[in-house]
Short mmCIF file of C-alpha atoms in Angstrom, two decimals:
data_model
loop_
_atom_site.label_atom_id
_atom_site.label_comp_id
_atom_site.label_asym_id
_atom_site.label_seq_id
_atom_site.Cartn_x
_atom_site.Cartn_y
_atom_site.Cartn_z
CA PRO A 1177 112.44 80.27 115.98
CA PRO A 1178 113.51 80.58 119.62
CA PRO A 1179 111.20 78.63 121.96
CA PHE A 1180 108.76 80.40 124.20
CA PRO A 1181 110.02 80.56 127.81
CA ASP A 1182 108.61 78.11 130.30
CA HIS A 1183 107.54 80.99 132.58
CA PRO A 1184 105.19 83.97 131.99
CA THR A 1185 106.76 86.88 130.10
CA THR A 1186 105.61 90.25 128.85
CA PHE A 1187 106.82 92.16 125.80
CA LEU A 1188 109.45 93.75 128.04
CA THR A 1189 110.59 90.73 130.07
CA GLY A 1190 110.46 88.49 126.99
CA LEU A 1191 112.67 90.78 124.89
CA HIS A 1192 116.07 89.31 123.93
CA THR A 1193 118.88 90.96 121.98
CA VAL A 1194 120.14 88.82 119.08
CA ALA A 1195 122.76 91.12 117.48
CA THR A 1196 123.94 94.68 117.82
CA ASN A 1197 126.36 97.30 116.57
CA GLY A 1198 127.07 101.01 116.82
CA ASP A 1199 126.90 103.31 119.81
CA THR A 1200 123.95 104.89 121.60
CA HIS A 1201 126.03 107.94 122.66
CA THR A 1202 126.82 109.01 119.12
CA GLN A 1203 123.42 107.75 117.83
CA VAL A 1204 124.90 105.36 115.27
CA GLY A 1205 123.92 101.75 114.52
CA MET A 1206 121.16 99.46 115.67
CA ALA A 1207 120.23 96.32 117.60
CA ALA A 1208 118.04 93.39 116.52
CA HIS A 1209 115.83 91.82 119.14
CA VAL A 1210 113.16 89.17 119.38
CA TYR A 1211 110.21 89.18 121.81
CA MET A 1212 108.06 86.34 123.14
CA ALA A 1213 105.13 87.33 125.41
CA SER A 1214 102.48 85.28 127.19
CA GLU A 1215 100.88 88.06 129.24
CA SER A 1216 100.15 91.77 129.02
CA MET A 1217 102.13 94.53 130.73
CA THR A 1218 99.90 95.67 133.60
CA ASP A 1219 100.73 98.92 135.41
CA THR A 1220 104.17 98.62 133.78
CA TYR A 1221 105.45 101.11 131.25
CA VAL A 1222 108.64 101.64 129.29
CA TYR A 1223 110.37 104.09 127.04
CA ASP A 1224 113.63 103.88 125.11
CA ALA A 1225 115.94 106.90 125.30
CA ASP A 1226 118.53 105.12 123.14
CA GLY A 1227 116.60 104.71 119.91
CA GLU A 1228 113.30 104.26 118.11
CA LEU A 1229 111.76 100.78 118.00
CA LEU A 1230 110.48 99.22 114.78
CA VAL A 1231 108.29 96.25 115.79
CA VAL A 1232 107.50 93.38 113.39
CA PRO A 1233 104.88 91.04 114.88
CA GLN A 1234 105.18 87.47 113.67
CA ASP A 1235 102.64 85.58 115.78
CA GLY A 1236 99.81 87.16 117.74
CA ARG A 1237 98.30 90.66 117.79
CA VAL A 1238 99.56 93.26 120.22
CA ARG A 1239 98.13 96.52 121.52
CA PHE A 1240 100.49 99.42 122.04
CA VAL A 1241 99.01 101.86 124.58
CA THR A 1242 101.07 105.02 124.22
CA GLU A 1243 101.17 108.61 125.42
CA CYS A 1244 99.56 109.61 122.10
CA GLY A 1245 96.89 106.90 121.86
CA VAL A 1246 96.41 103.22 121.03
CA LEU A 1247 97.66 101.12 118.11
CA VAL A 1248 96.63 97.48 117.56
CA VAL A 1249 99.22 95.74 115.40
CA ALA A 1250 98.88 92.30 113.79
CA PRO A 1251 101.30 90.05 111.96
CA GLY A 1252 101.73 91.52 108.51
CA GLU A 1253 101.85 95.02 109.97
CA ILE A 1254 104.64 97.01 111.62
CA ALA A 1255 104.70 99.65 114.31
CA VAL A 1256 107.29 102.29 115.16
CA MET A 1257 107.71 103.72 118.69
CA PRO A 1258 109.73 106.93 118.54
CA ARG A 1259 112.66 107.52 120.87
CA GLY A 1260 111.37 108.61 124.27
CA MET A 1261 107.71 107.59 123.73
CA VAL A 1262 106.17 106.00 126.84
CA PHE A 1263 104.07 102.90 126.18
CA ARG A 1264 102.96 99.53 127.44
CA VAL A 1265 102.13 96.44 125.38
CA GLU A 1266 99.01 94.33 125.90
CA LEU A 1267 98.23 91.02 124.22
CA VAL A 1268 95.17 90.71 122.04
CA ASP A 1269 95.73 87.00 121.53
CA ASP A 1270 96.99 84.39 124.00
CA MET A 1271 100.65 84.60 122.90
CA ALA A 1272 102.78 86.97 120.85
CA ARG A 1273 106.14 86.71 119.14
CA GLY A 1274 108.03 89.00 116.80
CA TYR A 1275 111.11 91.02 115.95
CA VAL A 1276 112.30 94.49 116.96
CA CYS A 1277 114.81 96.78 115.28
CA GLU A 1278 116.20 99.36 117.75
CA ASN A 1279 117.47 102.18 115.57
CA TYR A 1280 120.06 104.35 117.32
CA GLY A 1281 120.56 106.64 114.34
CA THR A 1282 118.52 109.11 112.30
CA TYR A 1283 114.79 108.45 112.47
CA PHE A 1284 113.17 106.14 109.93
CA GLU A 1285 111.72 107.88 106.89
CA LEU A 1286 110.45 106.97 103.44
CA PRO A 1287 113.25 106.32 100.96
CA GLU A 1288 113.94 108.66 98.05
CA ARG A 1289 112.14 106.94 95.16
CA GLY A 1290 113.98 108.63 92.30
CA PRO A 1291 112.70 107.52 88.84
CA ILE A 1292 110.01 105.39 90.50
CA GLY A 1293 108.27 108.66 91.33
CA ALA A 1294 105.09 109.00 93.30
CA ASN A 1295 103.44 105.64 92.56
CA GLY A 1296 105.25 102.71 94.17
CA LEU A 1297 106.76 101.30 97.36
CA ALA A 1298 105.24 102.63 100.61
CA ASN A 1299 103.00 105.69 100.32
CA PRO A 1300 102.56 108.28 103.08
CA ARG A 1301 98.76 108.00 103.01
CA ASP A 1302 98.92 104.40 104.27
CA PHE A 1303 100.74 105.14 107.55
CA LEU A 1304 98.32 105.34 110.47
CA TYR A 1305 98.68 107.40 113.64
CA PRO A 1306 96.63 107.01 116.83
CA THR A 1307 93.70 109.11 117.87
CA ALA A 1308 94.67 111.11 120.97
CA ALA A 1309 93.77 109.27 124.20
CA PHE A 1310 94.92 109.46 127.79
CA GLU A 1311 94.69 107.68 131.14
CA ASP A 1312 93.85 109.35 134.43
CA THR A 1313 94.51 106.79 137.14
CA ASP A 1314 96.18 106.78 140.56
CA ALA A 1315 97.30 103.15 140.35
CA THR A 1316 100.88 102.42 141.37
CA GLY A 1317 103.18 100.97 138.78
CA GLU A 1318 106.69 100.90 137.36
CA LEU A 1319 108.24 102.93 134.56
CA TYR A 1320 111.29 101.38 132.88
CA VAL A 1321 113.72 103.57 131.00
CA LYS A 1322 116.39 102.23 128.61
CA PHE A 1323 119.31 104.63 128.57
CA ASP A 1324 122.98 104.11 127.75
CA GLY A 1325 122.31 100.40 127.02
CA ARG A 1326 121.01 99.83 130.55
CA LEU A 1327 117.55 99.55 132.03
CA PHE A 1328 116.46 101.78 134.91
CA VAL A 1329 113.15 101.69 136.80
CA VAL A 1330 111.19 104.14 138.90
CA GLU A 1331 108.01 103.51 140.85
CA THR A 1332 105.01 105.61 139.80
CA ASP A 1333 101.81 106.63 141.67
CA HIS A 1334 99.81 107.32 138.48
CA SER A 1335 99.69 106.32 134.86
CA PRO A 1336 102.39 108.11 132.83
CA LEU A 1337 100.09 107.87 129.79
CA ASP A 1338 98.43 111.10 130.87
CA VAL A 1339 99.11 113.22 127.80
CA VAL A 1340 95.71 114.71 126.97
CA GLY A 1341 96.53 115.80 123.41
CA TRP A 1342 99.45 116.01 121.04
CA HIS A 1343 100.68 118.18 118.23
CA GLY A 1344 103.61 117.57 115.88
CA ASN A 1345 105.13 114.58 114.12
CA HIS A 1346 107.12 112.74 116.80
CA LEU A 1347 104.47 110.04 116.99
CA PRO A 1348 104.00 106.27 117.06
CA PHE A 1349 102.63 104.85 113.84
CA LYS A 1350 101.71 101.64 112.11
CA TYR A 1351 101.74 100.38 108.54
CA ASP A 1352 100.12 97.43 106.78
CA LEU A 1353 102.76 95.66 104.69
CA THR A 1354 100.15 94.36 102.25
CA LEU A 1355 99.86 97.96 101.03
CA PHE A 1356 103.53 97.97 99.92
CA ASN A 1357 103.46 98.36 96.14
CA VAL A 1358 106.27 96.10 94.91
CA ILE A 1359 108.31 97.34 91.95
CA GLY A 1360 110.17 94.82 89.79
CA SER A 1361 111.59 94.01 86.40
CA ILE A 1362 109.22 93.20 83.52
CA SER A 1363 112.01 92.60 81.00
CA PHE A 1364 115.26 91.03 82.19
CA ASP A 1365 117.87 91.06 84.94
CA HIS A 1366 117.48 91.30 88.70
CA PRO A 1367 116.83 94.80 90.12
CA ASP A 1368 118.74 96.04 93.12
CA PRO A 1369 116.97 94.97 96.34
CA SER A 1370 116.67 98.63 97.37
CA ILE A 1371 113.32 98.54 95.51
CA PHE A 1372 111.98 96.54 98.49
CA THR A 1373 112.78 99.31 101.04
CA VAL A 1374 109.84 100.37 103.18
CA LEU A 1375 111.64 102.69 105.58
CA THR A 1376 115.23 103.93 105.81
CA ALA A 1377 117.30 105.57 108.51
CA PRO A 1378 119.91 107.40 106.44
CA SER A 1379 123.60 107.75 107.12
CA PRO A 1380 125.87 110.63 106.03
CA ASP A 1381 127.04 108.52 103.07
CA PRO A 1382 124.57 108.01 100.18
CA GLY A 1383 123.77 104.43 99.34
CA VAL A 1384 124.74 102.93 102.69
CA ALA A 1385 122.03 103.51 105.28
CA ASN A 1386 122.35 103.30 109.03
CA VAL A 1387 119.36 100.93 108.81
CA ASP A 1388 117.06 99.90 105.96
CA PHE A 1389 113.82 98.01 106.59
CA VAL A 1390 113.21 95.82 103.54
CA VAL A 1391 110.30 93.44 102.84
CA PHE A 1392 109.79 90.59 100.40
CA THR A 1393 106.08 90.03 99.96
CA ASP A 1394 103.71 88.60 97.31
CA ARG A 1395 104.83 89.48 93.81
CA TRP A 1396 105.13 88.23 90.25
CA LEU A 1397 108.46 87.09 88.80
CA VAL A 1398 108.53 87.55 85.03
CA GLY A 1399 112.11 88.45 84.07
CA GLU A 1400 113.36 86.50 81.03
CA HIS A 1401 116.91 85.14 80.63
CA THR A 1402 117.33 85.95 84.31
CA PHE A 1403 118.25 84.10 87.50
CA ARG A 1404 115.19 85.27 89.45
CA PRO A 1405 116.10 84.52 93.08
CA PRO A 1406 118.52 86.90 94.84
CA TYR A 1407 121.83 86.49 93.07
CA TYR A 1408 125.07 85.41 94.78
CA HIS A 1409 126.84 88.41 96.25
CA LYS A 1410 128.91 90.02 98.93
CA ASN A 1411 126.83 92.89 100.27
CA ILE A 1412 128.24 96.15 101.56
CA MET A 1413 125.42 96.00 104.12
CA SER A 1414 124.87 93.48 106.90
CA GLU A 1415 121.60 91.56 106.54
CA PHE A 1416 119.48 90.42 109.51
CA MET A 1417 116.55 88.51 108.07
CA GLY A 1418 113.31 87.07 109.50
CA ILE A 1419 110.13 85.45 108.20
CA VAL A 1420 106.63 86.43 109.28
CA HIS A 1421 104.84 83.74 107.25
CA GLY A 1422 105.29 81.53 104.21
CA VAL A 1423 108.64 80.56 102.73
CA TYR A 1424 111.58 82.53 101.40
CA ASP A 1425 112.33 81.80 97.77
CA ALA A 1426 116.13 81.65 98.26
CA LYS A 1427 115.79 79.03 101.02
CA GLU A 1428 112.51 77.13 101.01
CA GLU A 1429 113.56 74.45 103.50
CA GLY A 1430 114.85 74.97 107.01
CA PHE A 1431 113.92 78.65 107.38
CA SER A 1432 110.78 78.81 109.51
CA PRO A 1433 108.53 81.75 110.38
CA GLY A 1434 109.85 83.25 113.57
CA GLY A 1435 113.43 82.19 112.71
CA MET A 1436 116.20 84.49 111.64
CA SER A 1437 119.46 84.55 109.67
CA LEU A 1438 122.43 86.86 109.68
CA HIS A 1439 124.78 87.50 106.74
CA ASN A 1440 127.30 90.15 107.73
CA MET A 1441 128.93 92.62 105.38
CA TYR A 1442 131.36 91.23 102.80
CA PHE A 1443 130.52 87.57 103.54
CA PRO A 1444 129.45 85.81 100.32
CA HIS A 1445 126.02 84.19 100.25
CA GLY A 1446 123.01 83.52 98.07
CA PRO A 1447 120.33 80.91 97.31
CA ASP A 1448 120.93 77.38 98.52
CA HIS A 1449 121.35 74.49 96.10
CA ASP A 1450 117.68 73.56 96.02
CA ALA A 1451 116.69 77.14 95.14
CA TRP A 1452 119.41 77.30 92.45
CA LEU A 1453 118.17 74.01 90.93
CA LYS A 1454 114.58 75.14 90.85
CA ALA A 1455 115.48 78.53 89.31
CA THR A 1456 117.66 77.05 86.54
CA SER A 1457 115.62 74.01 85.50
CA GLY A 1458 112.28 75.67 84.64
CA ASP A 1459 111.12 77.27 81.41
CA GLN A 1460 110.82 80.73 82.99
CA GLN A 1461 107.08 81.10 82.75
CA PRO A 1462 105.62 83.92 84.84
CA GLN A 1463 105.58 82.83 88.48
CA LYS A 1464 103.55 84.23 91.36
CA LEU A 1465 105.18 84.21 94.77
CA ALA A 1466 102.19 84.12 97.08
CA ASP A 1467 101.45 83.91 100.79
CA THR A 1468 104.99 84.96 101.70
CA LEU A 1469 106.34 87.75 103.90
CA SER A 1470 110.02 88.05 104.79
CA PHE A 1471 111.99 91.10 105.82
CA MET A 1472 115.52 92.36 106.44
CA PHE A 1473 117.10 94.87 108.82
CA GLU A 1474 120.02 96.01 106.72
CA THR A 1475 122.79 98.11 108.23
CA ARG A 1476 126.12 99.47 107.00
CA TYR A 1477 127.80 98.19 110.19
CA PRO A 1478 128.63 94.58 111.15
CA LEU A 1479 126.10 92.96 113.45
CA ILE A 1480 127.67 91.11 116.34
CA PRO A 1481 125.61 88.16 117.70
CA THR A 1482 125.01 88.10 121.44
CA ALA A 1483 125.47 85.24 123.89
CA TYR A 1484 121.70 84.75 123.76
CA ALA A 1485 121.87 84.22 119.99
CA GLY A 1486 124.50 81.51 120.48
CA SER A 1487 122.32 79.74 123.05
CA ILE A 1488 119.17 79.33 120.94
CA PRO A 1489 118.48 75.56 120.62
CA ALA A 1490 117.64 75.86 116.92
CA LEU A 1491 121.05 77.34 116.08
CA GLN A 1492 122.02 75.83 112.74
CA ASP A 1493 125.67 74.81 113.12
CA ASP A 1494 125.83 73.22 109.66
CA TYR A 1495 124.34 76.23 107.81
CA PRO A 1496 127.24 76.53 105.27
CA THR A 1497 126.45 73.02 103.94
CA VAL A 1498 123.40 74.40 102.05
CA TRP A 1499 125.90 75.57 99.38
CA HIS A 1500 128.15 72.47 99.28
CA GLN A 1501 126.28 70.84 96.38
CA LEU A 1502 126.71 73.86 94.10
CA GLU A 1503 129.03 73.02 91.18
CA ARG A 1504 130.94 74.91 88.52
CA HIS A 1505 128.88 75.59 85.36
CA PHE A 1506 131.30 77.65 83.31
CA THR A 1507 131.22 77.09 79.54
CA GLY A 1508 133.97 77.33 76.98
CA PRO A 1509 136.94 75.33 75.70
CA ASP A 1510 138.71 75.29 79.07
CA ALA A 1511 135.65 74.48 81.20
#
């Protein structure tokens, strides 16, 4: 993971863009950010006019104080701040770190579950919204506005969180990822990873979303005659991945919680050699993947890393070597 700065930072001042695509004017695409905070935002507020913010805490609890009320969000949970929602972020613990997906496109919604039906994946009843609350203070402060990819600021003489009540569905919300009901194969073969989709921001073209938020959490692997880790592929979607806790079964070494990886569209990838060896040398007894939580921001557009991403000290220059030990295993007379 990126190191914490050597100076105090808030959620806002400790926010760094790692990769981005699309256009805020036409409301297409997304940006992936990381945040590292060591102090609360005090008399400082922000709203994003460019997109909605999906926040994935990785280390430390945070309190979102919004126009509509308060949400306390811990690692293992997510929060979504709608476009235009004013909020500040306070620390519940000493430090906080996590990931943010800034979605420029259509708002996140639950995916169409098709044959899965009503019982599986994320269920509407488990999404939590704040109880209405407001502040009535005359303290001076600053309100930051992100618009057109730039940050503007205005001085305030009162708290902008002075909305007394709300009505409608343009609201901040949170969701506990342990409530995600994982669907998987109980016979053979590897299901499409769309079964891990928590939220989706659709695009005009079916099957290729503007952004998908996908999680890989505790689950049983029982498929027979099957290579159980994610298979080798070129995806039509770009994959920005992070780890909240535990290990990822396709790369158990060298991928730490708080770290991230990027596999852009149409670039081949898959499990490293160690994961391949483990998956092909066992007797395929049922296996429980436990104490693990990884996620992906998937997007139909290529994600372009920023200068900040290239400056992170932990940048893995030799990443392609994790596949160098893989060998041919074709069978037949001409093998």
